[in-house]
Coordinates of C-alpha atoms and ligand atoms in Angstrom, one line a residue:
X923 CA -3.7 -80.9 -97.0
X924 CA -0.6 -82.8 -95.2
X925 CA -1.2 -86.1 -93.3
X926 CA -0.6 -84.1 -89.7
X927 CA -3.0 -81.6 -90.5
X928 CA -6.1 -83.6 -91.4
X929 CA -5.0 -85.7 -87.8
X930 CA -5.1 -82.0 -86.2
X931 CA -8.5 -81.5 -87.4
X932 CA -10.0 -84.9 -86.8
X933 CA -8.8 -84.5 -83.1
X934 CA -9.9 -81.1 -82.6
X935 CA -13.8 -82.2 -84.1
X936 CA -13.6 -85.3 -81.6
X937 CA -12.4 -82.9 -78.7
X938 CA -15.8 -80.9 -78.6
X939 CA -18.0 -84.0 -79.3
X940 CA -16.1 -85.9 -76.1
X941 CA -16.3 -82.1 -74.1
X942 CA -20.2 -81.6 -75.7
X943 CA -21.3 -85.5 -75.6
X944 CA -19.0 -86.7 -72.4
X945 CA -21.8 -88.9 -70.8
X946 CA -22.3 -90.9 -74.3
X947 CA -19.8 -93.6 -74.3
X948 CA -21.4 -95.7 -77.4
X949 CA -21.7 -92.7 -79.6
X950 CA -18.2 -91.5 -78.4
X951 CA -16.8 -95.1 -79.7
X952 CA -18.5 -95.4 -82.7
X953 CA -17.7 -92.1 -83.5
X954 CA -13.7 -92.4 -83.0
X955 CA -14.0 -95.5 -84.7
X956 CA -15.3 -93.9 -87.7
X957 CA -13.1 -90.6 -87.3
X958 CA -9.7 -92.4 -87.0
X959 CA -10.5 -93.9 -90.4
X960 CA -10.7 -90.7 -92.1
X961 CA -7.3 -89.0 -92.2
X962 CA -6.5 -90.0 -95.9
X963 CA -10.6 -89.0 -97.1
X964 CA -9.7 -85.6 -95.6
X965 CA -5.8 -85.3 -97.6
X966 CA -8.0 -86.0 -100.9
X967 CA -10.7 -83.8 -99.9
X968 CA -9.8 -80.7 -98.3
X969 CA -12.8 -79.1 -99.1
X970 CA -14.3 -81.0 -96.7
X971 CA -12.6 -79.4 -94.2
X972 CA -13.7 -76.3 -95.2
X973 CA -17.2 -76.8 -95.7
X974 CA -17.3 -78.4 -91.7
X975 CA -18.5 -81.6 -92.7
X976 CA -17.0 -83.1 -89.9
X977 CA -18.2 -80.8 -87.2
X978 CA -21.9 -80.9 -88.8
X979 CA -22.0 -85.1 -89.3
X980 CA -21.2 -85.7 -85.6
X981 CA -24.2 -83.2 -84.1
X982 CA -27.5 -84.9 -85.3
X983 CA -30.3 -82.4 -87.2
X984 CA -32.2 -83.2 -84.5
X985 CA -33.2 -85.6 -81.0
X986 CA -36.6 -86.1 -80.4
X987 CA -36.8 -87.2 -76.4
X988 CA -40.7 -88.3 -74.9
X989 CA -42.6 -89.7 -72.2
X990 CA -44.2 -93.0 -73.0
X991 CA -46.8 -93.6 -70.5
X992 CA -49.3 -96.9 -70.7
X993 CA -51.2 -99.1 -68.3
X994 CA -50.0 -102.5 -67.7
X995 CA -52.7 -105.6 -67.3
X996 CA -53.1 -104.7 -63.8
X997 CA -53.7 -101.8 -64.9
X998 CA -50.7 -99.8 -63.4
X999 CA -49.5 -96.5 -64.7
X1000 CA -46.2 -97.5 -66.5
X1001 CA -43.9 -94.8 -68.4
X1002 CA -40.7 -95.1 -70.6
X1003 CA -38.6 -92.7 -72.5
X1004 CA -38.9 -92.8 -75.7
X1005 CA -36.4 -91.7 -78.6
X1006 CA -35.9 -90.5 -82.2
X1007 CA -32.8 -89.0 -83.3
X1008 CA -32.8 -87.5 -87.0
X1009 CA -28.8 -87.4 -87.8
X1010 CA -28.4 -86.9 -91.4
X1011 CA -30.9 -86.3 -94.1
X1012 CA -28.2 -85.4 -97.0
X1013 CA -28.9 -88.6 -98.8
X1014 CA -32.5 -89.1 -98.3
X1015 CA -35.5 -89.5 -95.5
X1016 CA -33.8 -90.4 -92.3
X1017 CA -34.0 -94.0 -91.8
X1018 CA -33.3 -96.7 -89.4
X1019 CA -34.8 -98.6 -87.0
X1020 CA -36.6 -98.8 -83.5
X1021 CA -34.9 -100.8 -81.0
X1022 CA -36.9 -101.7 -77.3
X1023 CA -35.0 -103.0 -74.9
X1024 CA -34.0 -102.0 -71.2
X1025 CA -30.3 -100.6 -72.1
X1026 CA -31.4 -98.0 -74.6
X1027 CA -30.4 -94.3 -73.8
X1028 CA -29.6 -91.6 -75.7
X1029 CA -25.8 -92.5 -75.9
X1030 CA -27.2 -96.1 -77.8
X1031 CA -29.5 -94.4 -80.3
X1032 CA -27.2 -92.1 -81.5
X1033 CA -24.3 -94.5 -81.6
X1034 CA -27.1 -96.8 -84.1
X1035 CA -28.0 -93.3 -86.0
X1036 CA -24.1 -92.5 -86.3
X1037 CA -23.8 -95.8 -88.1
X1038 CA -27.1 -95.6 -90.1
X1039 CA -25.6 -92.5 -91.3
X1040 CA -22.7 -94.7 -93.5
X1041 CA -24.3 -97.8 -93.5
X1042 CA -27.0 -96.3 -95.6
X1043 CA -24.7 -93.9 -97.9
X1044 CA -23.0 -97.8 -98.9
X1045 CA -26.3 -99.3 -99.9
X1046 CA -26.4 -96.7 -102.7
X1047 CA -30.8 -96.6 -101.8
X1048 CA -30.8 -92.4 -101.1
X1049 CA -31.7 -93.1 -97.6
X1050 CA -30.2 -91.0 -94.7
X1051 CA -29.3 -91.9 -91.1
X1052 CA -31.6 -92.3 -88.0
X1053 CA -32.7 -94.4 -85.0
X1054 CA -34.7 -94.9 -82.5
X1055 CA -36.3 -96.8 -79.7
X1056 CA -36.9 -96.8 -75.8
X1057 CA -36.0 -98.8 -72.9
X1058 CA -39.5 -100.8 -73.0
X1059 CA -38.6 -104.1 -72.6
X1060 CA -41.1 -106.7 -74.3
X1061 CA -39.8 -110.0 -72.6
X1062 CA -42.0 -111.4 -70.7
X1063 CA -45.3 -108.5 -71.2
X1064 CA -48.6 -109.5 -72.6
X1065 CA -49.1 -109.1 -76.5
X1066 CA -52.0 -106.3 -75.0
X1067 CA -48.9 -104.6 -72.9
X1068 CA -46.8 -104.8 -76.2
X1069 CA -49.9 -103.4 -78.2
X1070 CA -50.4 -100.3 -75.5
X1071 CA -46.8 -99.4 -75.5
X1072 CA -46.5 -99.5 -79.2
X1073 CA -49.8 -97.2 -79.4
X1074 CA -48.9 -94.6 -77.0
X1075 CA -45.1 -94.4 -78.5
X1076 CA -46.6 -93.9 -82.0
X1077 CA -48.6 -91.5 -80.2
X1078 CA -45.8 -88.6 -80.2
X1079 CA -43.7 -90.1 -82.7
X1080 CA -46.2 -89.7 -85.5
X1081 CA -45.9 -86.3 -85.6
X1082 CA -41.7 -86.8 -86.6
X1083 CA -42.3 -88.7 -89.4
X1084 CA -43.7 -89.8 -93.1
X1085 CA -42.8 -91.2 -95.9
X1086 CA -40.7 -88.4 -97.2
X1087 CA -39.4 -87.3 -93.8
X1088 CA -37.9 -90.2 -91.7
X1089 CA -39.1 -94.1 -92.1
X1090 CA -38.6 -96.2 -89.2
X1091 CA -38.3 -99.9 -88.9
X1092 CA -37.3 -102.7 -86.7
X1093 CA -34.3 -103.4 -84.8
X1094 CA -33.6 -105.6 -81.1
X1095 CA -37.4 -106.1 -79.8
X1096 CA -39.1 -104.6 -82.6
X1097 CA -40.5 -107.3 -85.2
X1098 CA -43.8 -107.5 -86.9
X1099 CA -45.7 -108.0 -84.3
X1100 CA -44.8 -104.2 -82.9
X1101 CA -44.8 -102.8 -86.2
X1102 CA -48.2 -103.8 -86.6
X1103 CA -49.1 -102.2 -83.7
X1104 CA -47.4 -99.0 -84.6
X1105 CA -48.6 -98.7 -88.4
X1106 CA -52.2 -98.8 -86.6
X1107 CA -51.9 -96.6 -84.3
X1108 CA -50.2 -94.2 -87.1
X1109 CA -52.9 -95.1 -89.7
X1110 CA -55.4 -94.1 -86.7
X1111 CA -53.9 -91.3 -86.0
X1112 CA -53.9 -89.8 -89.6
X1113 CA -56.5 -91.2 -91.1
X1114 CA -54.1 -92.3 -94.1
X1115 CA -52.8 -95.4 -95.2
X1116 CA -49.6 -94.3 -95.8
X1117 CA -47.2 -97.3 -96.4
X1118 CA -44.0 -96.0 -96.9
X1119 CA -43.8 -94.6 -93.0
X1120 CA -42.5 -98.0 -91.8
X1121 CA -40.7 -100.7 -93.5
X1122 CA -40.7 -104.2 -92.0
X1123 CA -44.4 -104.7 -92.5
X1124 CA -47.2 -107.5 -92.7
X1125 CA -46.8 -109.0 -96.2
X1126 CA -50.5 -108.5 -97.1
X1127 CA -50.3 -105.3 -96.0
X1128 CA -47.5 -103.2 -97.9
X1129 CA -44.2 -105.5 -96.6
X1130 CA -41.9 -106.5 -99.1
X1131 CA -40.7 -110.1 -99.6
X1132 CA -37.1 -111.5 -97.8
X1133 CA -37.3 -108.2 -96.0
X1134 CA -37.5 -110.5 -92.9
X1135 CA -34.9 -112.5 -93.5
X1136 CA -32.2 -110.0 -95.7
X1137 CA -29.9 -108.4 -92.8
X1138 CA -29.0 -112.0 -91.5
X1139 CA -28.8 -113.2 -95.4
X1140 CA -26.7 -109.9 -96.7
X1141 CA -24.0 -110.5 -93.8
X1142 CA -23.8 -114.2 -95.3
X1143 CA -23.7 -112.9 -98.6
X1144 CA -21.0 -110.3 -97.4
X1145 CA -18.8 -112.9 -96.2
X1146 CA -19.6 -115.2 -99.4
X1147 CA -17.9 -111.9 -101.3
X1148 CA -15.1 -111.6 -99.3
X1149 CA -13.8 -115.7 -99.4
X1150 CA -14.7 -115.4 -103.2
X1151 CA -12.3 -112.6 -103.7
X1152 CA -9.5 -115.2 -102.7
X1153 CA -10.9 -118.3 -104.6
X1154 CA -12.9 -119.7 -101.4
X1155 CA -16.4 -120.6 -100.3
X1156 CA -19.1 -120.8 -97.4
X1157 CA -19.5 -124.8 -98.3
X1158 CA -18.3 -127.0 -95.9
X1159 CA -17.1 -124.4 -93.0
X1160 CA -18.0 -124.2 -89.6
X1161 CA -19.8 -121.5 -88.6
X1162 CA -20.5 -119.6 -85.0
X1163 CA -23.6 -117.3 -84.6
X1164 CA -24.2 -115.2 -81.8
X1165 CA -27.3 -114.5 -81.0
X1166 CA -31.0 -115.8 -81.7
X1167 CA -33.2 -113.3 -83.1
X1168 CA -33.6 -111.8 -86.7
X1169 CA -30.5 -111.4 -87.6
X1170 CA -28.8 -114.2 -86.3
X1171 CA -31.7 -117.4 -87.1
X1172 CA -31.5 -115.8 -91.2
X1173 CA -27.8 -115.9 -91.1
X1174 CA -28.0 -119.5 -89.4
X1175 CA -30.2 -120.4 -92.6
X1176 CA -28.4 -119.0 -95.0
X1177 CA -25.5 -120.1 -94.1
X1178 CA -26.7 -123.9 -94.5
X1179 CA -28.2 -123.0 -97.8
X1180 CA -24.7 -122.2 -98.6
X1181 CA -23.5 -125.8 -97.3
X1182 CA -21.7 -124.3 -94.5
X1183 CA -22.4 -125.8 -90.8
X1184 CA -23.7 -123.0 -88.2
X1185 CA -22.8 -124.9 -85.0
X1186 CA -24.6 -122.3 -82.2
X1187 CA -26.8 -119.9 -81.2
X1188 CA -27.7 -118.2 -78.1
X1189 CA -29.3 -115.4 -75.5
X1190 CA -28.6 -113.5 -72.7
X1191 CA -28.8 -116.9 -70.8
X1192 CA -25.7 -118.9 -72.6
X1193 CA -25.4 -120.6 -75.7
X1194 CA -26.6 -123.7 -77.8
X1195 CA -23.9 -126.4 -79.9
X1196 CA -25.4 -128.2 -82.2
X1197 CA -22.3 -130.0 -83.9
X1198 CA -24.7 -131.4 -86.8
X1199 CA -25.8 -127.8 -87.3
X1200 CA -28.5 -125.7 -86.1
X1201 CA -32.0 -127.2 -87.0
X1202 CA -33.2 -124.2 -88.3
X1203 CA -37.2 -125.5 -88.1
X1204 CA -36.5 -125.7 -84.2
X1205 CA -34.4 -122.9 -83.9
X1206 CA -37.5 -121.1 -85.6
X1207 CA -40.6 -122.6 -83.5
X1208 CA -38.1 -122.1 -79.9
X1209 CA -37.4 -118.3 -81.0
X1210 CA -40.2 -116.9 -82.8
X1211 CA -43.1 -118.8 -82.5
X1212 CA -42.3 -119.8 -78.7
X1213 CA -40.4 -116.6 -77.7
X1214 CA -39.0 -119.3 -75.3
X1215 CA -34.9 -119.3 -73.6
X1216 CA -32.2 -120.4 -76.2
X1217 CA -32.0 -123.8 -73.4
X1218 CA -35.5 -125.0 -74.9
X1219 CA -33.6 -126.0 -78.0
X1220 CA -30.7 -128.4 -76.2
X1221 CA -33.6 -129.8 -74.4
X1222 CA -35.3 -131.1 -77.5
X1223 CA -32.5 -132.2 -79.8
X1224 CA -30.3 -134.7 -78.9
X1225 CA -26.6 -134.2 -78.8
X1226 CA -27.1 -130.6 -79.0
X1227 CA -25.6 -129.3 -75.1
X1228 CA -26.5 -125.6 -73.4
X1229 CA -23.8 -124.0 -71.8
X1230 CA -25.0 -121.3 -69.5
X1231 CA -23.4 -117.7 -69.8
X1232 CA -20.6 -118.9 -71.6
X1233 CA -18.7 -117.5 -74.4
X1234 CA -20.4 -118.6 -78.0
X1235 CA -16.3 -118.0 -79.6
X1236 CA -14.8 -120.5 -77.3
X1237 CA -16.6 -122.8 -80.3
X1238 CA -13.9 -122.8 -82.9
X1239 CA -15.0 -122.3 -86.3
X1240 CA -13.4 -120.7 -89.2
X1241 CA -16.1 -118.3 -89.7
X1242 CA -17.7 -116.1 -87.0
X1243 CA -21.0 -114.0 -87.3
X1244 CA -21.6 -111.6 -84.0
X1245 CA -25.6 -111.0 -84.5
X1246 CA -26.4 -110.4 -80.4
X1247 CA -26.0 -107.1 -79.6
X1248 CA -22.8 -104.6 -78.8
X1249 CA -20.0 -105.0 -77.6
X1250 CA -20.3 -108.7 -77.1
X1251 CA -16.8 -109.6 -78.9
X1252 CA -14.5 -108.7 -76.6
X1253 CA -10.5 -109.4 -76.6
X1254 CA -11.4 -112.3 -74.8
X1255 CA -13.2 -113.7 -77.5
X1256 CA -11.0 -113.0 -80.3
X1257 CA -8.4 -114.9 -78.5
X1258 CA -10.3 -117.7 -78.4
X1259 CA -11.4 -117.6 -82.1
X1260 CA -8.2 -116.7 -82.9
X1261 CA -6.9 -119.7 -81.1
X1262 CA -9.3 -122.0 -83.4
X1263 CA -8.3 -120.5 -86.6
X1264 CA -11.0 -118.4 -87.3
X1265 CA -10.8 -116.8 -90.7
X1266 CA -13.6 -114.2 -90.9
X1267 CA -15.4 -112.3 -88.5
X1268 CA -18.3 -110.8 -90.0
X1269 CA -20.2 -108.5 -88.2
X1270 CA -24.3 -109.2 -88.3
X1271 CA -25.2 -106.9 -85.7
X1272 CA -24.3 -103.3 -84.9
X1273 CA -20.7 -103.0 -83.5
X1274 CA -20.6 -105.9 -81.4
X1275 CA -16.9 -106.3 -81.6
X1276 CA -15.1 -104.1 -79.3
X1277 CA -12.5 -101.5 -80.9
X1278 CA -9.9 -103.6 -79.1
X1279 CA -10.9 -107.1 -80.3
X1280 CA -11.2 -105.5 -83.6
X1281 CA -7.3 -104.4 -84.1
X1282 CA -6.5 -107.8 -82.7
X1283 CA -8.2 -109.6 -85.7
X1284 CA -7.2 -106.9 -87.8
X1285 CA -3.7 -107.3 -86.8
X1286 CA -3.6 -111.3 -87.3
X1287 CA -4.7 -111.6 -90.8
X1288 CA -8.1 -112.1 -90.1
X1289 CA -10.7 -111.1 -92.3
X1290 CA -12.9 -108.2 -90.7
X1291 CA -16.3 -106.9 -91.9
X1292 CA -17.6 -104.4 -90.2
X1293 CA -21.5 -104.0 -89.3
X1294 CA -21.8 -100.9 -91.1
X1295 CA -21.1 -103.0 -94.8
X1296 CA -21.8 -106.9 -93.4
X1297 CA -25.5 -106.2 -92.1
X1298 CA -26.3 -103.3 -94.5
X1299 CA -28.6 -105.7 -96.0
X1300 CA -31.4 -105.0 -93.9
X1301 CA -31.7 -101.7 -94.4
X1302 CA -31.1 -101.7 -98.0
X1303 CA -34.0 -103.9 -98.4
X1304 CA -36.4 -101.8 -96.7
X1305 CA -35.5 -99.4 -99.0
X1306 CA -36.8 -102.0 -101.6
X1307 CA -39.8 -102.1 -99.8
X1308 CA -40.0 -98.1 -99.6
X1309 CA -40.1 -98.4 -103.7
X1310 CA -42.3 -101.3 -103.8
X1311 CA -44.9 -98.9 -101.7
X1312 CA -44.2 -95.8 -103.9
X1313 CA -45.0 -97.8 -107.0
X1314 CA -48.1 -99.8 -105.3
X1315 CA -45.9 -102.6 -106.0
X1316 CA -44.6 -106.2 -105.2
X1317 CA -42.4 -107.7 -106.1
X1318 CA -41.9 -112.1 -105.7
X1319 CA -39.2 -113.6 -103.4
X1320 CA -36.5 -114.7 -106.1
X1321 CA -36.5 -111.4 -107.5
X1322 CA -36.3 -109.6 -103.8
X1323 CA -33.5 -111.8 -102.8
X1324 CA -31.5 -111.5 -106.3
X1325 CA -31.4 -107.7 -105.7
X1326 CA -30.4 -107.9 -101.8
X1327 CA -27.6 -110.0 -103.6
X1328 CA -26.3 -107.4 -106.1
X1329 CA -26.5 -105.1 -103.3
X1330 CA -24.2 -106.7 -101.5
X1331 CA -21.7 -107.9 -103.8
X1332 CA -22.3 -103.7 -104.6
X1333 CA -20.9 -102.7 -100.9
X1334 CA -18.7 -105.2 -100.6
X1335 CA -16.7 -104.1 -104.1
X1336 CA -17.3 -100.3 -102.7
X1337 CA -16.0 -101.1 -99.5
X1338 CA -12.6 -103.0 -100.8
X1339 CA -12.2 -101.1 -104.0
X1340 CA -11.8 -97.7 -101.2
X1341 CA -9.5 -100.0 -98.6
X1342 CA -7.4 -100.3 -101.6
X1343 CA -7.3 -96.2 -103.0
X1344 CA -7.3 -94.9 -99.3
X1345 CA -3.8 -97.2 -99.0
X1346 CA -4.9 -100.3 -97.1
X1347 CA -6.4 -103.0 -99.1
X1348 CA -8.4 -105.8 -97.4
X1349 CA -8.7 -103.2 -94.1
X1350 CA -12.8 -103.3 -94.6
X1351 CA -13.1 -100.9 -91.5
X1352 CA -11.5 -97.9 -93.3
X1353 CA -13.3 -99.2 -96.7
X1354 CA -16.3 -98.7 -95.3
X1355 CA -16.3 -95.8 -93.1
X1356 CA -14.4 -93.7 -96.0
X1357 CA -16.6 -95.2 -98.8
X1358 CA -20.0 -94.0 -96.7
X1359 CA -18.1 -90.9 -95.9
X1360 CA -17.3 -89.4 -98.8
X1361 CA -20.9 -90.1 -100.6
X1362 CA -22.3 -88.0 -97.4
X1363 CA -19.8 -86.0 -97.1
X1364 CA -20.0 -84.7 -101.6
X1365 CA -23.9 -84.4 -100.7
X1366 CA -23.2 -82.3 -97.7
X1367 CA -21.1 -79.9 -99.5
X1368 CA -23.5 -79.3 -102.8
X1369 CA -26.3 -78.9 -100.4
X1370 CA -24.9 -76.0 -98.1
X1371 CA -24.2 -75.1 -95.0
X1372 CA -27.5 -76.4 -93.1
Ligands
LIG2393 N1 -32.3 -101.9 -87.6 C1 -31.7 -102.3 -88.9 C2 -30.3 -101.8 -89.0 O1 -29.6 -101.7 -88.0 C3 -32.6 -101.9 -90.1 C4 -33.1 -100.5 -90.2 C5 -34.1 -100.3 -91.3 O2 -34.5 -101.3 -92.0 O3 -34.5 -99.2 -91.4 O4 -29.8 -101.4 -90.0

């Protein structure tokens, strides 16, 4: 298999899916971003070819699509669409999670399920790829609106999923508070207590320990790997954060654990600098207790300022952890953190750097992690909790956070010990799209053409 050929084939297999897929821009880039990596996985594995793993991993097993209907608390009829799309099961149950918020479509979800797909494969856990969601909103709805969506999405979705089939979680607007709501519903609806068909759970209830706080913690621990590899540390850097909800409050505490100095956070509205570091206590009680604007947190801390829709990376910092949403590093932005001497970009949300702004760091030395490998944490420890349930199990805090650890010092040394064999050592994109790829790609090809 030459060089030019694998190119031929990668090009032809992204041909149909832009032809078959054209009105899915966020799959269609995080497919190419994953596809452009592949060339020198494909010269060592013609058999791949072959088999038509390439044509089989872009086109999921399957897309559920629904109507979510509910009444609202004046008792209006309300209706959403709602989604599940099962994308590869080679390794394992489908699994990912469910995000609500007003932009999801179909193109989102199967962009998230794409990544899952290799993100998953890297945690080692036998878990396959998946996603879902709908464009349900929660801001500003009553906890009983929250409760009737939930109910009446687990409503059709039940019949999709179990412990051994596809396991759905959390993602942007989905915390405990909606799982809750959707375990009971489930539970109702099956008369079982099955706790291995969600992860993210209630503690008392089947939830495992750090599960809360492990993808913002493994992106830490991700970039902890990476300086380590060239003699450095977290202690005494500055940090920006993106972002204010799960992932980006746990990698704001983290990173202080670590001794380093998160200096923002921030919303759709603008951003937060706190130059003494984030208070993480009333980052905490503002976000997740209060469900308040990132702004309440300027106005109780002193010298900490707001700056409305500004850019959190004209902040310089050497290390900088995108945990909003996607697309939210732009060119722009990596000018500007390139301008402060930024060192590492790790990536605590799901491709929130644009391909773009991506190269550009790439291209001036900076250290790049992508989402798939930095915020695999979260996902690998739900599959910690998915073994905790099967063994009617629990394990304590130290010894949940000890193995979210190991499990990322595990994908990190994946992802740069396949930068290095595929020829480019230190390029963590290709590590870890080529690393994932191969582990589905071997179980693709010993389990048929299906
Ligand atoms: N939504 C998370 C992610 O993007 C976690 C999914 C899960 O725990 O299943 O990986």
């Amino acid at each position: 298999m030459t060089h030019a050929a694998a190119k031929a084939h990668i090009e032809a297999v992204a041909e149909t899916a832009r032809t078959r897929s054209h009105n899915e821009p966020e799959f269609l880039q995080a497919m190419d971003e994953v596809l452009d990596t592949l060339v020198p996985a494909l010269v060592e594995h013609p058999e791949f070819i072959e088999a038509g793993i390439l044509e089989r991993l872009i086109e999921p097993e399957r897309q559920i699509i629904f109507r979510v209907p509910w009444l609202d608390d004046q008792n209006r009829v309300q209706v959403n669409r709602g989604f599940r799309v099962q994308f590869n099961s080679a390794l394992g149950p489908f699994k990912g999670g469910l995000r609500f918020h007003s932009s999801v479509n179909l193109s989102v979800i199967k962009f998230l399920g794409f990544e899952q797909i290799f993100k998953n494969a890297l945690t080692r856990q036998r878990i396959g790829g998946g996603k879902g969601g709908s464009d349900f909103d929660p801001h500003g709805k009553s906890d009983a609106e929250v409760m009737r969506f939930c109910q009446s999405f687990m409503t059709e979705l039940y019949r999709h999923i179990d412990d051994q089939t596809d396991v759905p979680a959390g993602d942007i607007g989905v915390g405990a508070r909606e799982i809750g709501y959707l375990f009971g519903q489930y539970r109702r609806l099956t008369g079982r207590h099955e706790s291995g068909v969600l992860t993210g759970k209630g503690k008392v209830w089947g939830g495992a320990e750090v599960r809360t706080e492990a993808t913002g913690y493994g992106a830490v621990f991700f970039a902890q790997e990476m300086l380590n590899r060239t003699g450095e540390d977290i202690d005494g850097r500055r940090a920006v954060v993106s972002g204010s909800g799960n992932v980006a409050i746990y990698a704001i505490e983290k990173i202080t654990q670590l001794g380093g100095v998160p200096v923002t956070a921030s919303d759709s509205s603008g951003y937060v600098v706190d130059e003494q570091g984030i208070d993480i206590g009333l980052l905490k009680q503002v976000k997740e207790v209060e469900r308040a604007r990132i702004s309440e947190y300027a106005a109780r801390k002193p010298n900490a300022r707001f700056v409305a829709n500004g850019s959190v990376w004209d902040v310089p910092a050497e290390l900088a952890f995108p945990c909003a949403t996607q697309n939210e590093l732009t060119v722009q932005g990596a000018r500007a953190l390139l301008d402060s001497g930024v060192r590492i970009v790790a990536e605590g949300a799901n491709m929130p750097t644009t391909p773009e702004a991506v190269v550009m760091l790439q291209q001036s030395g900076v250290l790049f992690a992508p989402g798939k490998a930095a915020n695999s944490g979260g996902v690998a420890t739900s599959a910690l909790e998915m073994s905790q349930n099967a063994a009617r199990d629990r394990w304590d805090f130290e010894q949940s956070e000890t193995r979210l650890r190991a499990i990322m010092r595990d994908v990190h040394d994946s992802t740069y010990e396949a930068s290095e064999r595929f020829g480019r050592p230190g390029d963590y994109v290709l590590g870890a799209n080529t690393a994932g790829f191969v582990t589905v790609a071997e179980a693709m090809l010993d389990q048929g053409v299906i």
